Amino acid sequence: MLPHARADLIRTLSACPGCREAQALHALACKLGLASDVVLSTALLTCYARRGLLAPAQLLFDEMPRRDAVAFNAMLAALGASGRVAGARALFDRMPERTPASWNTMVTCYCGAGDLASAREVFEASLRAASSSIVSWNAMIDGHCKAGRMVDARELFDRIGSSDIVTWNTMIAGYLHREEPASAIAMFHRPMGMQQQEEEERRLRPTTVTIRASKTLCF
């Protein structure tokens, strides 16, 4: 019965609609003696984290007898989403294993707090560790654009090995925000030209965000 109950709980947690339901499922897991199961505990932790329930997420994390990379990343994401930058960094520093998701979360956390110096430190470390991803690149570019540091944003853009449409949209929006329409227009036309190549056409097809940004250039 327990294996089926465990699987059913995990499936239910993934579709859990609210806070009360999550806490009720946690209580049921404890009643069934499944609270120490690392997979189920991580699913519960993720459920709490996605709903901004930091206190029960932290308690559950602290009580877990074993924690894998998924559990650490879920707790890190919960701290980052709650603006607990210092707490997120403390957890990040003691993680036994860091995945690309770990680095992405920490970079995004610092960028969201406006601490671009710390974001850059973590970002460059992720590059040295060969654990960076497009998510971190986009977070860094977005952070610099929002701070009005378009020279730094462009330096990052030019360094990136493989961009996506989010990268281009972020740069276009950044130039528009800084009232640099010529730079925004030039950035808009670059992926259009790349569409001559089939692979790039699929990957860099303009989105509604790109089109809305381009319309702004007309006013």
GROMACS .gro file of C-alpha atoms in nm:
model
  219
    1MET     CA    1   0.000   0.000   0.000
    2LEU     CA    2   0.272   0.244   0.096
    3PRO     CA    3   0.445   0.252  -0.245
    4HIS     CA    4   0.110   0.335  -0.404
    5ALA     CA    5   0.034   0.592  -0.135
    6ARG     CA    6   0.374   0.754  -0.192
    7ALA     CA    7   0.321   0.776  -0.568
    8ASP     CA    8  -0.031   0.910  -0.522
    9LEU     CA    9   0.089   1.177  -0.279
   10ILE     CA   10   0.365   1.291  -0.515
   11ARG     CA   11   0.120   1.317  -0.805
   12THR     CA   12  -0.128   1.508  -0.589
   13LEU     CA   13   0.140   1.749  -0.467
   14SER     CA   14   0.233   1.842  -0.822
   15ALA     CA   15  -0.125   1.959  -0.878
   16CYS     CA   16  -0.187   2.093  -0.528
   17PRO     CA   17  -0.403   2.408  -0.559
   18GLY     CA   18  -0.327   2.592  -0.235
   19CYS     CA   19  -0.156   2.627   0.101
   20ARG     CA   20  -0.411   2.439   0.311
   21GLU     CA   21  -0.408   2.146   0.073
   22ALA     CA   22  -0.028   2.131   0.085
   23GLN     CA   23  -0.027   2.128   0.465
   24ALA     CA   24  -0.301   1.863   0.469
   25LEU     CA   25  -0.097   1.641   0.237
   26HIS     CA   26   0.208   1.693   0.460
   27ALA     CA   27   0.005   1.580   0.762
   28LEU     CA   28  -0.114   1.275   0.568
   29ALA     CA   29   0.244   1.187   0.473
   30CYS     CA   30   0.343   1.200   0.840
   31LYS     CA   31   0.045   0.983   0.935
   32LEU     CA   32   0.146   0.722   0.678
   33GLY     CA   33   0.505   0.723   0.802
   34LEU     CA   34   0.635   0.867   0.476
   35ALA     CA   35   0.769   1.197   0.608
   36SER     CA   36   1.129   1.072   0.598
   37ASP     CA   37   1.109   0.967   0.232
   38VAL     CA   38   1.353   1.196   0.049
   39VAL     CA   39   1.157   1.204  -0.279
   40LEU     CA   40   0.826   1.280  -0.109
   41SER     CA   41   0.986   1.533   0.126
   42THR     CA   42   1.145   1.710  -0.168
   43ALA     CA   43   0.809   1.718  -0.348
   44LEU     CA   44   0.653   1.872  -0.036
   45LEU     CA   45   0.937   2.122  -0.009
   46THR     CA   46   0.894   2.222  -0.373
   47CYS     CA   47   0.520   2.258  -0.320
   48TYR     CA   48   0.574   2.490  -0.022
   49ALA     CA   49   0.842   2.689  -0.204
   50ARG     CA   50   0.624   2.752  -0.510
   51ARG     CA   51   0.353   2.895  -0.289
   52GLY     CA   52   0.583   3.125  -0.093
   53LEU     CA   53   0.545   2.926   0.229
   54LEU     CA   54   0.898   2.987   0.347
   55ALA     CA   55   0.856   2.896   0.715
   56PRO     CA   56   0.715   2.543   0.662
   57ALA     CA   57   0.958   2.491   0.374
   58GLN     CA   58   1.254   2.579   0.596
   59LEU     CA   59   1.125   2.359   0.879
   60LEU     CA   60   1.077   2.065   0.646
   61PHE     CA   61   1.420   2.116   0.491
   62ASP     CA   62   1.589   2.131   0.832
   63GLU     CA   63   1.416   1.810   0.942
   64MET     CA   64   1.496   1.608   0.630
   65PRO     CA   65   1.728   1.319   0.723
   66ARG     CA   66   1.883   1.326   0.374
   67ARG     CA   67   1.890   1.608   0.121
   68ASP     CA   68   1.973   1.569  -0.247
   69ALA     CA   69   2.053   1.841  -0.501
   70VAL     CA   70   1.685   1.881  -0.586
   71ALA     CA   71   1.600   1.954  -0.222
   72PHE     CA   72   1.880   2.207  -0.189
   73ASN     CA   73   1.773   2.379  -0.511
   74ALA     CA   74   1.409   2.392  -0.401
   75MET     CA   75   1.505   2.554  -0.070
   76LEU     CA   76   1.744   2.792  -0.245
   77ALA     CA   77   1.469   2.896  -0.485
   78ALA     CA   78   1.229   2.953  -0.195
   79LEU     CA   79   1.478   3.181  -0.019
   80GLY     CA   80   1.555   3.368  -0.340
   81ALA     CA   81   1.189   3.419  -0.428
   82SER     CA   82   1.128   3.557  -0.077
   83GLY     CA   83   1.410   3.809  -0.111
   84ARG     CA   84   1.623   3.640   0.155
   85VAL     CA   85   1.948   3.709  -0.024
   86ALA     CA   86   2.178   3.650   0.274
   87GLY     CA   87   2.000   3.326   0.360
   88ALA     CA   88   2.017   3.209   0.000
   89ARG     CA   89   2.389   3.281  -0.018
   90ALA     CA   90   2.454   3.100   0.312
   91LEU     CA   91   2.273   2.792   0.180
   92PHE     CA   92   2.445   2.819  -0.158
   93ASP     CA   93   2.787   2.825   0.010
   94ARG     CA   94   2.720   2.504   0.200
   95MET     CA   95   2.563   2.307  -0.084
   96PRO     CA   96   2.754   1.979  -0.131
   97GLU     CA   97   2.666   1.978  -0.501
   98ARG     CA   98   2.578   2.272  -0.723
   99THR     CA   99   2.386   2.221  -1.044
  100PRO     CA  100   2.323   2.482  -1.317
  101ALA     CA  101   1.992   2.552  -1.144
  102SER     CA  102   2.179   2.643  -0.824
  103TRP     CA  103   2.395   2.898  -1.004
  104ASN     CA  104   2.096   3.035  -1.197
  105THR     CA  105   1.898   3.089  -0.877
  106MET     CA  106   2.182   3.268  -0.701
  107VAL     CA  107   2.259   3.493  -0.997
  108THR     CA  108   1.889   3.577  -1.039
  109CYS     CA  109   1.858   3.643  -0.665
  110TYR     CA  110   2.141   3.897  -0.666
  111CYS     CA  111   2.017   4.063  -0.985
  112GLY     CA  112   1.669   4.094  -0.839
  113ALA     CA  113   1.817   4.265  -0.533
  114GLY     CA  114   2.015   4.503  -0.752
  115ASP     CA  115   2.348   4.369  -0.625
  116LEU     CA  116   2.515   4.339  -0.963
  117ALA     CA  117   2.866   4.312  -0.820
  118SER     CA  118   2.777   3.996  -0.627
  119ALA     CA  119   2.578   3.869  -0.923
  120ARG     CA  120   2.884   3.912  -1.143
  121GLU     CA  121   3.102   3.729  -0.891
  122VAL     CA  122   2.872   3.428  -0.883
  123PHE     CA  123   2.815   3.441  -1.259
  124GLU     CA  124   3.186   3.441  -1.343
  125ALA     CA  125   3.237   3.155  -1.096
  126SER     CA  126   2.965   2.957  -1.275
  127LEU     CA  127   3.150   3.007  -1.603
  128ARG     CA  128   3.472   2.879  -1.449
  129ALA     CA  129   3.281   2.580  -1.311
  130ALA     CA  130   3.127   2.518  -1.655
  131SER     CA  131   2.783   2.530  -1.491
  132SER     CA  132   2.632   2.838  -1.651
  133SER     CA  133   2.322   2.836  -1.868
  134ILE     CA  134   2.124   3.079  -2.081
  135VAL     CA  135   1.910   3.156  -1.773
  136SER     CA  136   2.207   3.311  -1.592
  137TRP     CA  137   2.317   3.504  -1.899
  138ASN     CA  138   1.968   3.646  -1.945
  139ALA     CA  139   1.939   3.734  -1.575
  140MET     CA  140   2.270   3.920  -1.589
  141ILE     CA  141   2.177   4.108  -1.905
  142ASP     CA  142   1.834   4.195  -1.764
  143GLY     CA  143   1.984   4.315  -1.436
  144HIS     CA  144   2.225   4.548  -1.614
  145CYS     CA  145   1.954   4.674  -1.850
  146LYS     CA  146   1.725   4.758  -1.559
  147ALA     CA  147   2.011   4.942  -1.389
  148GLY     CA  148   2.066   5.142  -1.706
  149ARG     CA  149   2.410   4.993  -1.758
  150MET     CA  150   2.371   4.920  -2.128
  151VAL     CA  151   2.745   4.912  -2.200
  152ASP     CA  152   2.785   4.628  -1.951
  153ALA     CA  153   2.470   4.459  -2.082
  154ARG     CA  154   2.606   4.476  -2.436
  155GLU     CA  155   2.943   4.338  -2.321
  156LEU     CA  156   2.760   4.037  -2.177
  157PHE     CA  157   2.546   4.005  -2.489
  158ASP     CA  158   2.855   4.000  -2.710
  159ARG     CA  159   3.019   3.734  -2.492
  160ILE     CA  160   2.725   3.496  -2.492
  161GLY     CA  161   2.783   3.187  -2.701
  162SER     CA  162   2.423   3.108  -2.789
  163SER     CA  163   2.139   3.353  -2.725
  164ASP     CA  164   1.764   3.300  -2.735
  165ILE     CA  165   1.474   3.532  -2.810
  166VAL     CA  166   1.455   3.636  -2.443
  167THR     CA  167   1.809   3.772  -2.470
  168TRP     CA  168   1.721   3.981  -2.775
  169ASN     CA  169   1.394   4.106  -2.623
  170THR     CA  170   1.578   4.208  -2.306
  171MET     CA  171   1.836   4.409  -2.499
  172ILE     CA  172   1.572   4.578  -2.715
  173ALA     CA  173   1.366   4.671  -2.408
  174GLY     CA  174   1.678   4.797  -2.232
  175TYR     CA  175   1.769   5.029  -2.519
  176LEU     CA  176   1.413   5.159  -2.539
  177HIS     CA  177   1.407   5.224  -2.165
  178ARG     CA  178   1.728   5.426  -2.203
  179GLU     CA  179   1.574   5.614  -2.498
  180GLU     CA  180   1.825   5.476  -2.748
  181PRO     CA  181   1.593   5.395  -3.040
  182ALA     CA  182   1.872   5.358  -3.298
  183SER     CA  183   2.038   5.085  -3.091
  184ALA     CA  184   1.701   4.917  -3.033
  185ILE     CA  185   1.624   4.920  -3.408
  186ALA     CA  186   1.966   4.773  -3.488
  187MET     CA  187   1.913   4.501  -3.231
  188PHE     CA  188   1.565   4.428  -3.369
  189HIS     CA  189   1.694   4.379  -3.724
  190ARG     CA  190   1.982   4.147  -3.630
  191PRO     CA  191   1.771   3.838  -3.549
  192MET     CA  192   1.555   3.912  -3.851
  193GLY     CA  193   1.858   3.869  -4.074
  194MET     CA  194   1.957   3.552  -3.897
  195GLN     CA  195   1.629   3.392  -3.997
  196GLN     CA  196   1.783   3.309  -4.332
  197GLN     CA  197   1.935   3.013  -4.156
  198GLU     CA  198   1.675   2.752  -4.075
  199GLU     CA  199   1.807   2.668  -3.728
  200GLU     CA  200   1.827   3.031  -3.622
  201GLU     CA  201   1.485   3.098  -3.768
  202ARG     CA  202   1.328   2.846  -3.534
  203ARG     CA  203   1.523   2.966  -3.234
  204LEU     CA  204   1.507   3.343  -3.288
  205ARG     CA  205   1.159   3.387  -3.432
  206PRO     CA  206   1.016   3.720  -3.306
  207THR     CA  207   0.770   3.686  -3.020
  208THR     CA  208   0.482   3.915  -2.926
  209VAL     CA  209   0.722   4.088  -2.686
  210THR     CA  210   0.958   4.164  -2.974
  211ILE     CA  211   0.674   4.299  -3.187
  212ARG     CA  212   0.539   4.516  -2.903
  213ALA     CA  213   0.887   4.657  -2.850
  214SER     CA  214   0.924   4.730  -3.221
  215LYS     CA  215   0.591   4.916  -3.224
  216THR     CA  216   0.724   5.143  -2.951
  217LEU     CA  217   0.996   5.251  -3.195
  218CYS     CA  218   0.729   5.396  -3.423
  219PHE     CA  219   0.604   5.650  -3.168
   0.00000   0.00000   0.00000
